[in-house]
Amino acid sequence: MKTIILAIVAAVLLAGAAAYLLSVNQKPAYQAFSTTGARVTPTDNLVGPNWSGDPQGRGAGHRG
Amino acid sequence: MHLLRIALAALMLGGGAAVLAQTGRDVPPAASTANPSGQNPTAASVREDQLLRELNKLQGRVSIPDGKAALLEQPQGREWRQFREGWLPWIGGIAILGMLLALFGFYFTKGRIRLDQTEESGVKILRFNAFERFMHWLTAVCFIVLALTGLNYIFGKRLLMPIIGPDAFAALSQWGKYAHNYLAWPFMLGLLLMLIVWVKDNIPNRVDVAWIRKGGGFLGDAHPSAYRFNAGQKMIFWIVVIGGLLMSATGILMLFPFSATDINGMQLTQAVHAVIGVLFIAAILAHIYIGSLGMEGAYDAMGSGEVDLAWARRHHDLWVEEQRAKTASGPQVHGARPVPAE
């Protein structure tokens, strides 16, 4: 049982290291496959960070 | 010059109005806007299906970095979707449910393979050392998560989503995707370690032919001889190594999409990854069964590392002789009673 727990801990640690290395080396699809002019990101777009229609992100929805 | 511009603009506006009239959407159809000739001028123009039939694919030009976006339509996309949504669930379902049914049938007809009670029972022999057990469980733990999250890609929306709802399924699938992408790396490490450490014991030889002829002990009276790994275990080893390497190669290609191949290559990669994956899971189900429920005493090999000498003598007699020749009654063999010297 000790070996199995050790293997689980090692798997989680190695997976964490893989997650970090992949995040450093990979670009999100919206960056890799589009020009800056075409990018629509949740933090900087026409519909706001909450996708609510408010570019400032103040409200939960578009209030017209 | 100014008058010429005005005339051109008026001409263009007039043409635009005519086009809108033909679509019939923005301008209501009326006798005054209908084509006086009574004919549809675009009736003979090329249509999408004709273009696809003649050219085999519809593509244009784009200015964004993703050149693939220029490809609008090609037949292979539909073929891949048909495979992904039609054939693949059937292949996976038959492979995995078929294996489970076979194992249930085997268990209920043949029962558990029992441990022999001989004068060597109770004496323990080290079968796998701590490092071997570690690399096995590292690979196994990752494999179980990879298998479950992989099956979610195929069956999740069909089986899980109706039960837990779309929101919970979306969250589960997202975390499953992270687990699949990241635990693939320790799985690949474990696979390489197992290949390096165990390959020398898994080279097929004549003893394996005799083992297969005797059905691993189910045909005939005497149990066939085997070295450290019998022919069945060697088959599992090579299924894991070859299947694992193919899964790793196709998995890396999907982790870095379009880095080495185009859209058709990506579709083929996904198909290979999925088909080998479900067959891999089916094979490992048999391995899990025989290593736990199916054979008494087998789990100890990967649990504590030590197995009963009577078990080892029955299933791996030639290996036991090798070990005894190496260590006699040394540290390799120990237990309640000393092993008699030969």
GROMACS .gro file of C-alpha atoms in nm:
model
  406
    1MET     CA    1   0.000   0.000   0.000
    2LYS     CA    2   0.291   0.233   0.078
    3THR     CA    3   0.417   0.190  -0.279
    4ILE     CA    4   0.075   0.269  -0.425
    5ILE     CA    5   0.043   0.589  -0.219
    6LEU     CA    6   0.396   0.689  -0.316
    7ALA     CA    7   0.308   0.629  -0.682
    8ILE     CA    8  -0.009   0.844  -0.650
    9VAL     CA    9   0.191   1.128  -0.489
   10ALA     CA   10   0.458   1.102  -0.759
   11ALA     CA   11   0.191   1.102  -1.033
   12VAL     CA   12   0.027   1.416  -0.893
   13LEU     CA   13   0.362   1.596  -0.859
   14LEU     CA   14   0.472   1.501  -1.209
   15ALA     CA   15   0.132   1.603  -1.347
   16GLY     CA   16   0.170   1.941  -1.175
   17ALA     CA   17   0.514   1.986  -1.330
   18ALA     CA   18   0.371   1.890  -1.671
   19ALA     CA   19   0.088   2.142  -1.625
   20TYR     CA   20   0.338   2.419  -1.550
   21LEU     CA   21   0.567   2.334  -1.842
   22LEU     CA   22   0.275   2.307  -2.084
   23SER     CA   23   0.133   2.641  -1.969
   24VAL     CA   24   0.470   2.803  -2.031
   25ASN     CA   25   0.518   2.651  -2.375
   26GLN     CA   26   0.166   2.656  -2.514
   27LYS     CA   27  -0.041   2.955  -2.624
   28PRO     CA   28  -0.418   2.958  -2.595
   29ALA     CA   29  -0.602   2.902  -2.922
   30TYR     CA   30  -0.725   3.263  -2.934
   31GLN     CA   31  -0.363   3.380  -2.937
   32ALA     CA   32  -0.212   3.109  -3.154
   33PHE     CA   33  -0.464   3.123  -3.433
   34SER     CA   34  -0.568   3.486  -3.464
   35THR     CA   35  -0.423   3.834  -3.511
   36THR     CA   36  -0.439   4.081  -3.224
   37GLY     CA   37  -0.715   4.267  -3.409
   38ALA     CA   38  -0.937   3.962  -3.418
   39ARG     CA   39  -0.888   3.843  -3.061
   40VAL     CA   40  -1.185   3.827  -2.833
   41THR     CA   41  -1.077   3.754  -2.479
   42PRO     CA   42  -1.290   3.737  -2.166
   43THR     CA   43  -1.095   4.023  -2.007
   44ASP     CA   44  -1.078   4.265  -2.296
   45ASN     CA   45  -1.363   4.249  -2.541
   46LEU     CA   46  -1.674   4.425  -2.654
   47VAL     CA   47  -1.910   4.237  -2.425
   48GLY     CA   48  -1.713   4.283  -2.103
   49PRO     CA   49  -1.545   4.045  -1.863
   50ASN     CA   50  -1.877   3.885  -1.763
   51TRP     CA   51  -1.993   3.852  -2.125
   52SER     CA   52  -2.281   4.073  -2.004
   53GLY     CA   53  -2.275   4.346  -2.264
   54ASP     CA   54  -2.108   4.592  -2.028
   55PRO     CA   55  -1.745   4.651  -2.134
   56GLN     CA   56  -1.663   4.783  -1.786
   57GLY     CA   57  -1.798   4.469  -1.621
   58ARG     CA   58  -2.011   4.660  -1.371
   59GLY     CA   59  -2.345   4.488  -1.418
   60ALA     CA   60  -2.463   4.135  -1.448
   61GLY     CA   61  -2.649   4.208  -1.770
   62HIS     CA   62  -2.702   4.462  -2.041
   63ARG     CA   63  -2.932   4.735  -1.912
   64GLY     CA   64  -2.970   4.934  -2.234
   65MET     CA   65  -1.478   6.408  -6.251
   66HIS     CA   66  -1.710   6.482  -5.958
   67LEU     CA   67  -2.017   6.415  -6.169
   68LEU     CA   68  -1.866   6.086  -6.282
   69ARG     CA   69  -1.824   5.974  -5.916
   70ILE     CA   70  -2.185   6.063  -5.838
   71ALA     CA   71  -2.303   5.867  -6.139
   72LEU     CA   72  -2.098   5.562  -6.035
   73ALA     CA   73  -2.234   5.579  -5.679
   74ALA     CA   74  -2.589   5.597  -5.807
   75LEU     CA   75  -2.524   5.297  -6.030
   76MET     CA   76  -2.384   5.094  -5.737
   77LEU     CA   77  -2.676   5.185  -5.513
   78GLY     CA   78  -2.916   5.082  -5.784
   79GLY     CA   79  -2.735   4.747  -5.824
   80GLY     CA   80  -2.744   4.689  -5.447
   81ALA     CA   81  -3.115   4.752  -5.436
   82ALA     CA   82  -3.163   4.501  -5.716
   83VAL     CA   83  -2.968   4.236  -5.525
   84LEU     CA   84  -3.171   4.296  -5.208
   85ALA     CA   85  -3.485   4.260  -5.410
   86GLN     CA   86  -3.368   3.920  -5.536
   87THR     CA   87  -3.301   3.786  -5.188
   88GLY     CA   88  -3.649   3.883  -5.085
   89ARG     CA   89  -3.549   3.938  -4.721
   90ASP     CA   90  -3.501   4.308  -4.664
   91VAL     CA   91  -3.731   4.438  -4.933
   92PRO     CA   92  -4.081   4.293  -4.943
   93PRO     CA   93  -4.160   4.118  -5.267
   94ALA     CA   94  -4.384   4.328  -5.478
   95ALA     CA   95  -4.475   4.351  -5.837
   96SER     CA   96  -4.279   4.674  -5.862
   97THR     CA   97  -3.951   4.511  -5.743
   98ALA     CA   98  -3.986   4.174  -5.922
   99ASN     CA   99  -3.753   4.089  -6.205
  100PRO     CA  100  -3.946   4.204  -6.512
  101SER     CA  101  -3.797   3.923  -6.720
  102GLY     CA  102  -3.956   3.662  -6.489
  103GLN     CA  103  -3.629   3.469  -6.469
  104ASN     CA  104  -3.391   3.409  -6.176
  105PRO     CA  105  -3.053   3.544  -6.291
  106THR     CA  106  -2.861   3.335  -6.035
  107ALA     CA  107  -3.036   3.008  -6.119
  108ALA     CA  108  -2.742   2.892  -6.329
  109SER     CA  109  -2.473   3.012  -6.086
  110VAL     CA  110  -2.243   2.760  -5.914
  111ARG     CA  111  -2.377   2.626  -5.587
  112GLU     CA  112  -2.186   2.504  -5.281
  113ASP     CA  113  -2.249   2.133  -5.333
  114GLN     CA  114  -2.144   2.159  -5.698
  115LEU     CA  115  -1.819   2.329  -5.601
  116LEU     CA  116  -1.748   2.068  -5.335
  117ARG     CA  117  -1.818   1.788  -5.579
  118GLU     CA  118  -1.591   1.932  -5.847
  119LEU     CA  119  -1.308   2.066  -5.635
  120ASN     CA  120  -1.326   1.817  -5.345
  121LYS     CA  121  -1.276   2.101  -5.099
  122LEU     CA  122  -1.385   2.462  -5.056
  123GLN     CA  123  -1.111   2.702  -4.959
  124GLY     CA  124  -1.011   3.061  -4.991
  125ARG     CA  125  -0.751   3.298  -4.853
  126VAL     CA  126  -0.719   3.449  -4.505
  127SER     CA  127  -0.491   3.712  -4.354
  128ILE     CA  128  -0.495   3.577  -3.996
  129PRO     CA  129  -0.203   3.357  -3.877
  130ASP     CA  130  -0.417   3.046  -3.882
  131GLY     CA  131  -0.391   2.946  -4.246
  132LYS     CA  132  -0.613   2.644  -4.181
  133ALA     CA  133  -0.909   2.879  -4.143
  134ALA     CA  134  -0.903   2.925  -4.522
  135LEU     CA  135  -1.038   2.574  -4.563
  136LEU     CA  136  -1.416   2.592  -4.536
  137GLU     CA  137  -1.530   2.243  -4.620
  138GLN     CA  138  -1.393   1.904  -4.719
  139PRO     CA  139  -1.545   1.554  -4.726
  140GLN     CA  140  -1.298   1.411  -4.474
  141GLY     CA  141  -1.445   1.625  -4.197
  142ARG     CA  142  -1.782   1.459  -4.237
  143GLU     CA  143  -1.622   1.114  -4.256
  144TRP     CA  144  -1.432   1.180  -3.934
  145ARG     CA  145  -1.747   1.306  -3.762
  146GLN     CA  146  -1.934   0.996  -3.878
  147PHE     CA  147  -1.657   0.780  -3.729
  148ARG     CA  148  -1.638   0.986  -3.408
  149GLU     CA  149  -2.011   0.992  -3.343
  150GLY     CA  150  -2.115   0.669  -3.511
  151TRP     CA  151  -1.853   0.394  -3.523
  152LEU     CA  152  -1.634   0.482  -3.227
  153PRO     CA  153  -1.896   0.441  -2.951
  154TRP     CA  154  -1.984   0.101  -3.096
  155ILE     CA  155  -1.621  -0.010  -3.120
  156GLY     CA  156  -1.557   0.107  -2.764
  157GLY     CA  157  -1.876  -0.039  -2.626
  158ILE     CA  158  -1.827  -0.379  -2.787
  159ALA     CA  159  -1.458  -0.399  -2.686
  160ILE     CA  160  -1.509  -0.304  -2.322
  161LEU     CA  161  -1.847  -0.462  -2.252
  162GLY     CA  162  -1.739  -0.771  -2.450
  163MET     CA  163  -1.428  -0.807  -2.233
  164LEU     CA  164  -1.628  -0.757  -1.913
  165LEU     CA  165  -1.881  -1.020  -2.022
  166ALA     CA  166  -1.600  -1.262  -2.111
  167LEU     CA  167  -1.438  -1.211  -1.770
  168PHE     CA  168  -1.770  -1.258  -1.587
  169GLY     CA  169  -1.831  -1.572  -1.791
  170PHE     CA  170  -1.485  -1.701  -1.714
  171TYR     CA  171  -1.522  -1.632  -1.344
  172PHE     CA  172  -1.862  -1.796  -1.314
  173THR     CA  173  -1.767  -2.106  -1.516
  174LYS     CA  174  -1.404  -2.164  -1.415
  175GLY     CA  175  -1.398  -1.984  -1.082
  176ARG     CA  176  -1.092  -1.848  -0.914
  177ILE     CA  177  -0.754  -2.010  -0.980
  178ARG     CA  178  -0.667  -2.135  -0.634
  179LEU     CA  179  -0.334  -2.140  -0.456
  180ASP     CA  180  -0.173  -2.483  -0.427
  181GLN     CA  181  -0.111  -2.613  -0.078
  182THR     CA  182   0.230  -2.781  -0.080
  183GLU     CA  183   0.517  -2.810   0.161
  184GLU     CA  184   0.648  -2.483   0.019
  185SER     CA  185   0.328  -2.293   0.112
  186GLY     CA  186   0.393  -2.012   0.354
  187VAL     CA  187   0.747  -1.957   0.230
  188LYS     CA  188   0.782  -1.623   0.057
  189ILE     CA  189   0.995  -1.528  -0.240
  190LEU     CA  190   1.058  -1.173  -0.359
  191ARG     CA  191   0.898  -1.132  -0.699
  192PHE     CA  192   0.910  -0.755  -0.756
  193ASN     CA  193   1.132  -0.511  -0.569
  194ALA     CA  194   1.011  -0.171  -0.446
  195PHE     CA  195   1.119   0.018  -0.756
  196GLU     CA  196   0.945  -0.226  -0.988
  197ARG     CA  197   0.626  -0.197  -0.786
  198PHE     CA  198   0.656   0.182  -0.783
  199MET     CA  199   0.689   0.210  -1.162
  200HIS     CA  200   0.402  -0.038  -1.209
  201TRP     CA  201   0.168   0.157  -0.982
  202LEU     CA  202   0.277   0.492  -1.123
  203THR     CA  203   0.174   0.370  -1.468
  204ALA     CA  204  -0.137   0.193  -1.337
  205VAL     CA  205  -0.272   0.488  -1.136
  206CYS     CA  206  -0.227   0.721  -1.432
  207PHE     CA  207  -0.378   0.464  -1.667
  208ILE     CA  208  -0.697   0.434  -1.462
  209VAL     CA  209  -0.752   0.812  -1.465
  210LEU     CA  210  -0.659   0.835  -1.833
  211ALA     CA  211  -0.898   0.551  -1.917
  212LEU     CA  212  -1.193   0.701  -1.726
  213THR     CA  213  -1.141   1.052  -1.858
  214GLY     CA  214  -1.079   0.913  -2.207
  215LEU     CA  215  -1.403   0.718  -2.199
  216ASN     CA  216  -1.576   1.038  -2.093
  217TYR     CA  217  -1.479   1.189  -2.430
  218ILE     CA  218  -1.672   0.913  -2.606
  219PHE     CA  219  -1.952   0.815  -2.371
  220GLY     CA  220  -1.984   1.108  -2.128
  221LYS     CA  221  -2.241   1.311  -2.318
  222ARG     CA  222  -2.442   0.996  -2.386
  223LEU     CA  223  -2.432   0.831  -2.043
  224LEU     CA  224  -2.327   1.088  -1.780
  225MET     CA  225  -2.484   1.412  -1.897
  226PRO     CA  226  -2.845   1.286  -1.888
  227ILE     CA  227  -2.786   1.181  -1.525
  228ILE     CA  228  -2.586   1.468  -1.376
  229GLY     CA  229  -2.699   1.751  -1.603
  230PRO     CA  230  -2.509   1.973  -1.846
  231ASP     CA  231  -2.348   2.206  -1.588
  232ALA     CA  232  -2.199   1.931  -1.373
  233PHE     CA  233  -2.098   1.740  -1.685
  234ALA     CA  234  -1.921   2.046  -1.827
  235ALA     CA  235  -1.726   2.099  -1.503
  236LEU     CA  236  -1.641   1.729  -1.476
  237SER     CA  237  -1.529   1.716  -1.837
  238GLN     CA  238  -1.309   2.022  -1.800
  239TRP     CA  239  -1.132   1.877  -1.496
  240GLY     CA  240  -1.119   1.542  -1.672
  241LYS     CA  241  -0.947   1.707  -1.965
  242TYR     CA  242  -0.685   1.862  -1.734
  243ALA     CA  243  -0.626   1.526  -1.567
  244HIS     CA  244  -0.601   1.352  -1.906
  245ASN     CA  245  -0.351   1.604  -2.047
  246TYR     CA  246  -0.130   1.624  -1.739
  247LEU     CA  247  -0.134   1.266  -1.606
  248ALA     CA  248  -0.033   1.149  -1.953
  249TRP     CA  249   0.323   1.257  -1.870
  250PRO     CA  250   0.381   1.044  -1.557
  251PHE     CA  251   0.212   0.761  -1.750
  252MET     CA  252   0.470   0.796  -2.027
  253LEU     CA  253   0.750   0.803  -1.771
  254GLY     CA  254   0.621   0.485  -1.607
  255LEU     CA  255   0.586   0.322  -1.947
  256LEU     CA  256   0.948   0.397  -2.038
  257LEU     CA  257   1.071   0.272  -1.700
  258MET     CA  258   0.879  -0.055  -1.738
  259LEU     CA  259   1.014  -0.100  -2.090
  260ILE     CA  260   1.372  -0.051  -1.972
  261VAL     CA  261   1.348  -0.266  -1.659
  262TRP     CA  262   1.135  -0.554  -1.786
  263VAL     CA  263   1.216  -0.590  -2.156
  264LYS     CA  264   1.490  -0.848  -2.092
  265ASP     CA  265   1.239  -1.076  -1.918
  266ASN     CA  266   0.977  -1.039  -2.190
  267ILE     CA  267   1.162  -1.161  -2.498
  268PRO     CA  268   0.951  -1.447  -2.644
  269ASN     CA  269   1.114  -1.792  -2.641
  270ARG     CA  270   1.029  -2.162  -2.696
  271VAL     CA  271   0.891  -2.201  -2.346
  272ASP     CA  272   0.621  -1.951  -2.440
  273VAL     CA  273   0.515  -2.164  -2.737
  274ALA     CA  274   0.461  -2.462  -2.506
  275TRP     CA  275   0.277  -2.238  -2.259
  276ILE     CA  276   0.038  -2.121  -2.531
  277ARG     CA  277  -0.013  -2.478  -2.660
  278LYS     CA  278  -0.123  -2.582  -2.313
  279GLY     CA  279  -0.354  -2.282  -2.289
  280GLY     CA  280  -0.164  -2.148  -1.992
  281GLY     CA  281  -0.252  -2.457  -1.791
  282PHE     CA  282  -0.618  -2.491  -1.887
  283LEU     CA  283  -0.550  -2.761  -2.149
  284GLY     CA  284  -0.399  -3.081  -2.022
  285ASP     CA  285  -0.300  -3.188  -1.673
  286ALA     CA  286   0.045  -3.045  -1.610
  287HIS     CA  287   0.090  -2.668  -1.566
  288PRO     CA  288   0.323  -2.531  -1.834
  289SER     CA  289   0.666  -2.404  -1.737
  290ALA     CA  290   0.752  -2.036  -1.740
  291TYR     CA  291   1.043  -1.811  -1.657
  292ARG     CA  292   0.984  -1.480  -1.479
  293PHE     CA  293   0.694  -1.392  -1.709
  294ASN     CA  294   0.475  -1.646  -1.885
  295ALA     CA  295   0.348  -1.601  -2.241
  296GLY     CA  296   0.026  -1.438  -2.121
  297GLN     CA  297   0.215  -1.182  -1.917
  298LYS     CA  298   0.450  -1.119  -2.207
  299MET     CA  299   0.151  -1.049  -2.429
  300ILE     CA  300   0.023  -0.796  -2.179
  301PHE     CA  301   0.371  -0.641  -2.156
  302TRP     CA  302   0.396  -0.593  -2.534
  303ILE     CA  303   0.035  -0.471  -2.558
  304VAL     CA  304   0.119  -0.212  -2.290
  305VAL     CA  305   0.448  -0.111  -2.450
  306ILE     CA  306   0.332  -0.094  -2.813
  307GLY     CA  307  -0.014   0.036  -2.726
  308GLY     CA  308   0.134   0.282  -2.477
  309LEU     CA  309   0.390   0.415  -2.724
  310LEU     CA  310   0.122   0.461  -2.992
  311MET     CA  311  -0.104   0.633  -2.739
  312SER     CA  312   0.187   0.855  -2.632
  313ALA     CA  313   0.281   0.953  -2.988
  314THR     CA  314  -0.077   1.029  -3.093
  315GLY     CA  315  -0.145   1.199  -2.759
  316ILE     CA  316   0.153   1.432  -2.798
  317LEU     CA  317   0.037   1.519  -3.150
  318MET     CA  318  -0.301   1.616  -3.006
  319LEU     CA  319  -0.144   1.813  -2.719
  320PHE     CA  320   0.038   2.019  -2.982
  321PRO     CA  321  -0.226   2.036  -3.255
  322PHE     CA  322  -0.114   2.099  -3.613
  323SER     CA  323   0.251   2.110  -3.505
  324ALA     CA  324   0.339   1.813  -3.725
  325THR     CA  325   0.038   1.742  -3.941
  326ASP     CA  326  -0.260   1.902  -4.113
  327ILE     CA  327  -0.632   1.866  -4.040
  328ASN     CA  328  -0.654   1.523  -4.204
  329GLY     CA  329  -0.356   1.406  -4.000
  330MET     CA  330  -0.517   1.538  -3.682
  331GLN     CA  331  -0.838   1.350  -3.757
  332LEU     CA  332  -0.644   1.030  -3.826
  333THR     CA  333  -0.443   1.084  -3.507
  334GLN     CA  334  -0.760   1.118  -3.302
  335ALA     CA  335  -0.910   0.805  -3.459
  336VAL     CA  336  -0.597   0.598  -3.390
  337HIS     CA  337  -0.573   0.731  -3.032
  338ALA     CA  338  -0.937   0.648  -2.962
  339VAL     CA  339  -0.943   0.299  -3.117
  340ILE     CA  340  -0.617   0.188  -2.955
  341GLY     CA  341  -0.735   0.345  -2.631
  342VAL     CA  342  -1.054   0.139  -2.605
  343LEU     CA  343  -0.871  -0.182  -2.706
  344PHE     CA  344  -0.601  -0.097  -2.451
  345ILE     CA  345  -0.864  -0.057  -2.178
  346ALA     CA  346  -1.021  -0.392  -2.272
  347ALA     CA  347  -0.682  -0.568  -2.251
  348ILE     CA  348  -0.598  -0.407  -1.916
  349LEU     CA  349  -0.935  -0.517  -1.775
  350ALA     CA  350  -0.820  -0.877  -1.834
  351HIS     CA  351  -0.485  -0.796  -1.669
  352ILE     CA  352  -0.657  -0.643  -1.365
  353TYR     CA  353  -0.888  -0.945  -1.337
  354ILE     CA  354  -0.613  -1.207  -1.346
  355GLY     CA  355  -0.394  -1.002  -1.113
  356SER     CA  356  -0.663  -0.969  -0.847
  357LEU     CA  357  -0.990  -1.164  -0.846
  358GLY     CA  358  -0.898  -1.426  -1.104
  359MET     CA  359  -0.593  -1.580  -0.940
  360GLU     CA  360  -0.537  -1.629  -0.570
  361GLY     CA  361  -0.194  -1.510  -0.462
  362ALA     CA  362  -0.124  -1.306  -0.777
  363TYR     CA  363  -0.191  -0.963  -0.621
  364ASP     CA  364   0.081  -1.016  -0.360
  365ALA     CA  365   0.341  -0.985  -0.635
  366MET     CA  366   0.253  -0.617  -0.682
  367GLY     CA  367   0.114  -0.564  -0.332
  368SER     CA  368   0.387  -0.660  -0.090
  369GLY     CA  369   0.627  -0.776  -0.361
  370GLU     CA  370   0.654  -1.124  -0.211
  371VAL     CA  371   0.462  -1.427  -0.332
  372ASP     CA  372   0.405  -1.768  -0.192
  373LEU     CA  373   0.677  -2.005  -0.306
  374ALA     CA  374   0.416  -2.272  -0.390
  375TRP     CA  375   0.242  -2.018  -0.618
  376ALA     CA  376   0.570  -1.920  -0.779
  377ARG     CA  377   0.665  -2.286  -0.827
  378ARG     CA  378   0.336  -2.359  -1.001
  379HIS     CA  379   0.325  -2.057  -1.233
  380HIS     CA  380   0.693  -1.965  -1.277
  381ASP     CA  381   0.890  -2.281  -1.204
  382LEU     CA  382   1.186  -2.199  -1.426
  383TRP     CA  383   1.217  -1.854  -1.268
  384VAL     CA  384   1.213  -2.007  -0.918
  385GLU     CA  385   1.496  -2.237  -1.020
  386GLU     CA  386   1.691  -1.939  -1.154
  387GLN     CA  387   1.645  -1.753  -0.828
  388ARG     CA  388   1.744  -2.052  -0.618
  389ALA     CA  389   2.053  -2.103  -0.830
  390LYS     CA  390   2.147  -1.739  -0.771
  391THR     CA  391   2.079  -1.713  -0.402
  392ALA     CA  392   2.030  -2.065  -0.268
  393SER     CA  393   1.870  -1.994   0.070
  394GLY     CA  394   1.999  -1.637   0.072
  395PRO     CA  395   1.800  -1.316   0.102
  396GLN     CA  396   1.582  -1.380  -0.202
  397VAL     CA  397   1.384  -1.658  -0.033
  398HIS     CA  398   1.259  -1.635   0.322
  399GLY     CA  399   0.956  -1.726   0.526
  400ALA     CA  400   0.816  -1.951   0.791
  401ARG     CA  401   1.023  -2.247   0.691
  402PRO     CA  402   1.362  -2.261   0.526
  403VAL     CA  403   1.364  -2.376   0.168
  404PRO     CA  404   1.524  -2.718   0.150
  405ALA     CA  405   1.853  -2.715  -0.035
  406GLU     CA  406   1.869  -2.924  -0.347
   0.00000   0.00000   0.00000
